[in-house]
mmCIF file of C-alpha atoms in Angstrom:
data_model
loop_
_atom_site.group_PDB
_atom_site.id
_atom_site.type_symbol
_atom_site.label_atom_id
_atom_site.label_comp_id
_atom_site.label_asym_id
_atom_site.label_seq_id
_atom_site.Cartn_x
_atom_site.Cartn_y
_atom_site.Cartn_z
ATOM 1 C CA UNK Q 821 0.000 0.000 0.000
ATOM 2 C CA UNK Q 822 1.027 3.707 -0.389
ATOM 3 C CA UNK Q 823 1.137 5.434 2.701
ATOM 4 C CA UNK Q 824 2.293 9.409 3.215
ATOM 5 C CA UNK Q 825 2.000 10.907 7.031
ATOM 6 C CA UNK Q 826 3.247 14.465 8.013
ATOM 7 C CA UNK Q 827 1.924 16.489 11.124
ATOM 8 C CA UNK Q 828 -1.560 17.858 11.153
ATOM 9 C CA UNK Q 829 -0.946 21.180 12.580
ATOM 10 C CA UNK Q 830 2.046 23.474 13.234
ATOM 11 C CA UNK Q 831 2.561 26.376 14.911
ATOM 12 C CA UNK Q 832 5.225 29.146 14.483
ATOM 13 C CA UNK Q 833 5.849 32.647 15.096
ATOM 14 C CA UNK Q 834 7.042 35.694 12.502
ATOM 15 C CA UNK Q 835 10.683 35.320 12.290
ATOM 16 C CA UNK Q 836 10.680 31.473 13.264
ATOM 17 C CA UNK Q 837 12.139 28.819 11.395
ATOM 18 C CA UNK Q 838 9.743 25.883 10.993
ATOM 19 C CA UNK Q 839 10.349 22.223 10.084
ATOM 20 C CA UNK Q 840 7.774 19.845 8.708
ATOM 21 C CA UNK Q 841 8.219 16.206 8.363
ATOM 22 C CA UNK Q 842 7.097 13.552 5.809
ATOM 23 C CA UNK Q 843 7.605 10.062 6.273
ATOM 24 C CA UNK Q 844 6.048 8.010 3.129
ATOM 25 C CA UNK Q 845 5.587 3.922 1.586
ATOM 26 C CA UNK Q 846 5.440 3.730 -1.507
ATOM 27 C CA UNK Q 847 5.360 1.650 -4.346
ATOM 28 C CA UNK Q 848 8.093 2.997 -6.174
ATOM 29 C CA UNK Q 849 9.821 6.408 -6.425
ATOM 30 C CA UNK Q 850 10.147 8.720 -8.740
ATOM 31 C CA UNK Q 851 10.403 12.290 -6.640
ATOM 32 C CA UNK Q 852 8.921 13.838 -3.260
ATOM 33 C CA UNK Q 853 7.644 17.160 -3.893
ATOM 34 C CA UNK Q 854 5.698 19.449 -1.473
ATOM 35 C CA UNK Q 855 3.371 22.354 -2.492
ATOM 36 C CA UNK Q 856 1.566 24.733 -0.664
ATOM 37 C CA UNK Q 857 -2.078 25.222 -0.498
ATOM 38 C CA UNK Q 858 -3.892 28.039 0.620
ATOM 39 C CA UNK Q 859 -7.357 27.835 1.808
ATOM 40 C CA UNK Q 860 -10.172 28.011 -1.378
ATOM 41 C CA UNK Q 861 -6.937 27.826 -3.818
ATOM 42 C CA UNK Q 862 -5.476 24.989 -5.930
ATOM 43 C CA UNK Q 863 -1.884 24.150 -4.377
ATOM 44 C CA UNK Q 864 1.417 25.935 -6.137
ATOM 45 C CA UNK Q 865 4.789 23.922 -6.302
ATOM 46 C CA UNK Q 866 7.399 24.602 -3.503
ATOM 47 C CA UNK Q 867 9.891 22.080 -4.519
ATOM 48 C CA UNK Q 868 10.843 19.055 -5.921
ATOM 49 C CA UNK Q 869 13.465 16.482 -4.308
ATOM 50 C CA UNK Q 870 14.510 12.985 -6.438
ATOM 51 C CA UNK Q 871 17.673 12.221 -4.552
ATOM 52 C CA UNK Q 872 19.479 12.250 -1.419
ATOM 53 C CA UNK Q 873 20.061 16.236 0.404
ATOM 54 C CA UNK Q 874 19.290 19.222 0.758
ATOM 55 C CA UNK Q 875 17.492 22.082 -1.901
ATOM 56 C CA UNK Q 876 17.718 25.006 -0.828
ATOM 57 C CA UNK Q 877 15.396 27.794 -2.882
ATOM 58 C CA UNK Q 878 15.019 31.264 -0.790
ATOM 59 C CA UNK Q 879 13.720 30.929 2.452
ATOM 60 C CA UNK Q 880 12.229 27.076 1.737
ATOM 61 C CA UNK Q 881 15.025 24.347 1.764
ATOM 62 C CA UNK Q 882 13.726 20.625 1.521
ATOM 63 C CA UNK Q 883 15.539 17.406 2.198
ATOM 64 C CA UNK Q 884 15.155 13.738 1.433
ATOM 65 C CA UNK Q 885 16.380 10.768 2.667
ATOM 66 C CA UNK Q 886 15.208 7.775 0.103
ATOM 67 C CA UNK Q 887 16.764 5.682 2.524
ATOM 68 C CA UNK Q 888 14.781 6.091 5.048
ATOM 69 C CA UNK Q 889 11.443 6.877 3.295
ATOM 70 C CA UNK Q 890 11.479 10.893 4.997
ATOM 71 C CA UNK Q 891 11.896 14.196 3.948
ATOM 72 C CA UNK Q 892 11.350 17.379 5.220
ATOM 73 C CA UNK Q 893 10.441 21.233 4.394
ATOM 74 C CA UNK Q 894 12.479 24.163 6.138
ATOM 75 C CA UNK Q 895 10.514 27.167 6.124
ATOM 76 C CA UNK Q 896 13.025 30.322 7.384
ATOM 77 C CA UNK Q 897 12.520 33.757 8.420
ATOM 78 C CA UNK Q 898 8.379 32.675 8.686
ATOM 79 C CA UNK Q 899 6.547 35.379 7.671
ATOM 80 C CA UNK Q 900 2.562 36.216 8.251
ATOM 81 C CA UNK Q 901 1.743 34.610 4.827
ATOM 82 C CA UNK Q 902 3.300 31.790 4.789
ATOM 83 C CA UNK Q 903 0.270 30.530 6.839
ATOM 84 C CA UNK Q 904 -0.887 27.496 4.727
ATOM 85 C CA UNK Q 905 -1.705 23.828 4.736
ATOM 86 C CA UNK Q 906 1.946 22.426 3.311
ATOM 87 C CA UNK Q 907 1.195 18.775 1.294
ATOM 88 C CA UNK Q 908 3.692 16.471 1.015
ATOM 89 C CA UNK Q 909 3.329 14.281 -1.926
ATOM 90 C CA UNK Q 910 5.477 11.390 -3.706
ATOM 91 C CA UNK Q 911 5.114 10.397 -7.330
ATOM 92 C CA UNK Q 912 5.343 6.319 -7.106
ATOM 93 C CA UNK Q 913 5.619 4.812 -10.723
ATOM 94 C CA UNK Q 914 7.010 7.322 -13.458
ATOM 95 C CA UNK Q 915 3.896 8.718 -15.532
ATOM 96 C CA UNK Q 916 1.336 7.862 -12.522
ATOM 97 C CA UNK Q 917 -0.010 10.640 -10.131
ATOM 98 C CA UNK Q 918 1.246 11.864 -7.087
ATOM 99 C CA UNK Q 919 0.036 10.700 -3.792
ATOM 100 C CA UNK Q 920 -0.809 13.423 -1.243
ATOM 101 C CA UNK Q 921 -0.240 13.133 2.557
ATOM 102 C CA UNK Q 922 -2.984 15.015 4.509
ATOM 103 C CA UNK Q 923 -1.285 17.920 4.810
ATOM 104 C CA UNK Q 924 -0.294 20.235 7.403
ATOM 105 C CA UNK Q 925 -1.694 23.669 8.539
ATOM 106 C CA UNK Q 926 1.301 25.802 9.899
ATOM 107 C CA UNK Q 927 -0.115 29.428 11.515
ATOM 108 C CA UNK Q 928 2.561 31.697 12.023
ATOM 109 C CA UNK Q 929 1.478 33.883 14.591
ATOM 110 C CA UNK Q 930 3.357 37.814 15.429
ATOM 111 C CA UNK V 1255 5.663 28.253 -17.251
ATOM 112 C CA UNK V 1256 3.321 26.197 -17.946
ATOM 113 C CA UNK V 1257 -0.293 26.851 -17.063
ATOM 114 C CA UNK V 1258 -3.658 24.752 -16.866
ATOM 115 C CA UNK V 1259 -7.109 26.719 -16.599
ATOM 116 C CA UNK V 1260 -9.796 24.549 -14.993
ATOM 117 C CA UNK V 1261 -14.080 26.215 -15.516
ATOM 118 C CA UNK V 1262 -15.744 27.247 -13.983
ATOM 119 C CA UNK V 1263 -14.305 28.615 -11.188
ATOM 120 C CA UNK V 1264 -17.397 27.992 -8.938
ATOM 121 C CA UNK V 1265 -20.408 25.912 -9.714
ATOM 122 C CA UNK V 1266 -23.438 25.827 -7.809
ATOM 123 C CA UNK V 1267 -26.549 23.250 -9.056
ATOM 124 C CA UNK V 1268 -29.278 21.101 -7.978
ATOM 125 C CA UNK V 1269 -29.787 17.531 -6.601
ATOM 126 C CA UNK V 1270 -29.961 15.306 -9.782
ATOM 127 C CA UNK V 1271 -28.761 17.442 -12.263
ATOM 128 C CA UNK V 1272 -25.179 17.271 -14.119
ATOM 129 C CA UNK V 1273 -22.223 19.827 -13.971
ATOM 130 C CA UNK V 1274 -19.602 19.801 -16.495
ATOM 131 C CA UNK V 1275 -16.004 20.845 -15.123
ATOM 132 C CA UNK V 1276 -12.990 21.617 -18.303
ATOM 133 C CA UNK V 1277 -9.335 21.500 -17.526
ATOM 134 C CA UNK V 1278 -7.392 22.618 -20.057
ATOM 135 C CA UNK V 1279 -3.780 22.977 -20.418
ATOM 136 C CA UNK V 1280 -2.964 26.134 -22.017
ATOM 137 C CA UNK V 1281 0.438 26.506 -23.650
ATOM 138 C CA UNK V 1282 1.318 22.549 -23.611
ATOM 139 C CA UNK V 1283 -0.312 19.284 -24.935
ATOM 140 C CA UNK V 1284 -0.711 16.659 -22.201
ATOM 141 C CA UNK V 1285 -1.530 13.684 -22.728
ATOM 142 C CA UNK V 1286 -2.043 12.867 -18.770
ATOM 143 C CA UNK V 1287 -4.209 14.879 -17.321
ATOM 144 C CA UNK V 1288 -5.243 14.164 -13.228
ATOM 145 C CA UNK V 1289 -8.123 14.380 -11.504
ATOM 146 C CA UNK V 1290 -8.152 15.285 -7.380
ATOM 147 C CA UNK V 1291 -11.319 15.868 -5.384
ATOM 148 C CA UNK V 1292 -10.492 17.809 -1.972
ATOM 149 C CA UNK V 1293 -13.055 17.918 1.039
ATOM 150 C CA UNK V 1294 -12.929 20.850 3.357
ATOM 151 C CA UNK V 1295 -9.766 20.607 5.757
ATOM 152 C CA UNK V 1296 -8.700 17.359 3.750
ATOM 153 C CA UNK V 1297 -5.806 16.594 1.337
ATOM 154 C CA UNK V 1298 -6.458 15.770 -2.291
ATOM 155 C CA UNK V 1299 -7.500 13.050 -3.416
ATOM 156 C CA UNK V 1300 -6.968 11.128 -7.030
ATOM 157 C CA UNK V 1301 -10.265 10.391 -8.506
ATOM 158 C CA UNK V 1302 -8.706 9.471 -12.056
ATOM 159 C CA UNK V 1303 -5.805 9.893 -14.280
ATOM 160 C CA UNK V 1304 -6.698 11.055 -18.213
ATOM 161 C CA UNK V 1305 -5.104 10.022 -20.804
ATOM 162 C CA UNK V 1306 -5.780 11.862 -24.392
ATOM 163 C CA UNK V 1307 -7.381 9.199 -27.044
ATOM 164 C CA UNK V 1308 -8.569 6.509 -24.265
ATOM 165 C CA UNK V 1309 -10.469 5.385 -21.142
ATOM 166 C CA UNK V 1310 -10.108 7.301 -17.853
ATOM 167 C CA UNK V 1311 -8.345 5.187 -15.203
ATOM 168 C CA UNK V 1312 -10.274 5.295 -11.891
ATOM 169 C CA UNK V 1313 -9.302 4.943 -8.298
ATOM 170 C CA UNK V 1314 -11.029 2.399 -6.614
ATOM 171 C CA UNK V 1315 -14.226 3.510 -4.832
ATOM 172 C CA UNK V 1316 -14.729 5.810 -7.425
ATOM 173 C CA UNK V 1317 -17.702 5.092 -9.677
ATOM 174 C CA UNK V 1318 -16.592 6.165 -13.337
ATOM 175 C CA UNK V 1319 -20.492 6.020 -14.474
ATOM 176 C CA UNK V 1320 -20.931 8.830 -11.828
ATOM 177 C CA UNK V 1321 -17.671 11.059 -12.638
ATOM 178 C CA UNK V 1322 -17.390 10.427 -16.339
ATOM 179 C CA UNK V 1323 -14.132 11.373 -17.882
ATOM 180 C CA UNK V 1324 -13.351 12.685 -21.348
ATOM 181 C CA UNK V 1325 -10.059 13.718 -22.238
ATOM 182 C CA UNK V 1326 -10.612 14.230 -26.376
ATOM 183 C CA UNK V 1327 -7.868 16.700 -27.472
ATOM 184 C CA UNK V 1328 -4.111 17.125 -25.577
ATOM 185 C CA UNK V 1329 -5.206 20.351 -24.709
ATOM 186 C CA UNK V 1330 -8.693 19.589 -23.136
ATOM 187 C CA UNK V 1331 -9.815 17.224 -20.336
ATOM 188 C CA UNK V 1332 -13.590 17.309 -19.272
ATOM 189 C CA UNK V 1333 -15.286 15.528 -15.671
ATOM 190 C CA UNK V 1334 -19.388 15.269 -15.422
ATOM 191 C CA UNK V 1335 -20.497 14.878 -12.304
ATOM 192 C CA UNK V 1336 -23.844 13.573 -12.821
ATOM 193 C CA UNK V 1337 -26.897 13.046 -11.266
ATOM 194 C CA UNK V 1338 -25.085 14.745 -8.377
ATOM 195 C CA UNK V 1339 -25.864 14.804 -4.770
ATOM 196 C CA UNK V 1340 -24.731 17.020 -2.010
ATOM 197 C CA UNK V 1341 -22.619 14.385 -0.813
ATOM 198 C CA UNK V 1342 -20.680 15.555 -4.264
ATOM 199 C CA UNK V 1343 -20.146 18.957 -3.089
ATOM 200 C CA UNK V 1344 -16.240 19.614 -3.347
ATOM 201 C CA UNK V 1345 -12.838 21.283 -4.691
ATOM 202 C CA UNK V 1346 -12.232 19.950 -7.903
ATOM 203 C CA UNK V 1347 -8.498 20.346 -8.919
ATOM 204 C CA UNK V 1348 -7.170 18.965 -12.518
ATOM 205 C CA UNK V 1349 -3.198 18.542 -13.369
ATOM 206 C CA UNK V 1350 -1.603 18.076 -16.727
ATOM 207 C CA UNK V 1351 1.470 16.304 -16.515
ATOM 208 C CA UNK V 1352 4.257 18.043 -17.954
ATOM 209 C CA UNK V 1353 7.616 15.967 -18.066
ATOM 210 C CA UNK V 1354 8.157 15.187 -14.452
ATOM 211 C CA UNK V 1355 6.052 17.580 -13.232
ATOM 212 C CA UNK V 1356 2.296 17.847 -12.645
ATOM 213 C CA UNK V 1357 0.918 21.769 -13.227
ATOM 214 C CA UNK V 1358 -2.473 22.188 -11.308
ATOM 215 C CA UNK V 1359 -5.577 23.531 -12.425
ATOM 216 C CA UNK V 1360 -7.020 26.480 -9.941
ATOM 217 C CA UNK V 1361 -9.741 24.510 -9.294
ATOM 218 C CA UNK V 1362 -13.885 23.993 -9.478
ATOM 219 C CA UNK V 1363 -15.632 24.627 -6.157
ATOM 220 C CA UNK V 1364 -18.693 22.722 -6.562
ATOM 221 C CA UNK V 1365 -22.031 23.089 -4.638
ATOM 222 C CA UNK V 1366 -25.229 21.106 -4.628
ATOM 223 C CA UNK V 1367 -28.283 22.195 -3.096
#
């Protein structure tokens, strides 16, 4: 089975720096991405991780481990807007579509 | 960049009647298109993955004589929800696959009274 878990909710404050795990199972692997998805919108790519370490891109930085099945998104210097619902989601077989986790809802707070 | 246009925006109709919902990719053919369904507060989910020239391939527990699927052109992908029921009521999000990468439409908010 496919399986993709990351925290439910997250809080922060402005000026924070904020870490959100994904741990996934899947049947094959062909990337982890994460997007983020504000409320009443469709969700916009973040980044996009196919091997091992760390991208960095601005203030957002993800990792993967393949390893280990886990990956996470570094938000820095959090600012007011970056309150979203963050989805972690792994494309399995090349061509197929990606699997979302549940997504969590970071509020970053003054 | 590439872009994919999904209408209407917003959709509201009545118990029993159909809605059609167009996802089109705009400066790109696709041959894949995706479709996700996303309850309030909830992540998305696949319904079906389009493919240009053939049957829709649906998820299980989703009834394809329900959400009916045409994907006729690389450009255009259609869903009909029909005979819908409130229990249908949802954010409708369509992605064209692009290389690697899937490019999301903005999304359908459908009601049904």
């Amino acid at each position: 089975g496919q399986n993709i878990d990351q925290p439910t909710e997250m809080t922060a404050t402005e000026g924070a720096i904020v870490q959100i795990n994904c741990t996934y199972q899947t049947s094959g692997f062909n990337g982890l991405f994460w997007y983020q998805q504000h409320a009443g919108e469709a969700p916009t790519f973040l980044s996009y991780n196919v091997l091992d370490g760390l991208e960095e891109k601005g203030r957002f930085s993800s990792f993967l481990s393949r390893s280990k099945g886990y990956s996470y998104l570094l938000l820095k210097e959090l600012q007011m807007k970056d309150s979203a619902s963050y989805l972690c989601a792994v494309k399995g077989q090349a061509g197929t579509a990606l699997i979302f986790g549940k997504g969590t809802t970071l509020s970053v707070s003054s | 960049g590439a872009v994919v246009s999904q209408h209407p925006s917003r959709v509201i109709c009545k118990s029993g009647t159909s809605v059609k919902i167009e996802c089109r990719s705009l400066d790109f053919q696709a041959t894949t298109m995706f479709w996700y369904r996303q309850f309030p507060k909830k992540s998305l989910m696949l319904m079906a993955t389009s493919n240009e020239g053939s049957k829709a391939t649906y998820e299980q527990g989703v009834e394809k004589d329900k959400f009916l699927i045409n994907h006729a052109s690389l450009t255009l992908s259609t869903l009909t929800v029909t005979s819908a029921h409130p229990e249908d009521s949802s954010f409708y999000i369509c992605s064209a696959l692009r290389e690697y990468e899937q490019y999301f439409g903005p999304g359908t908010r459908l009601t049904v009274t």
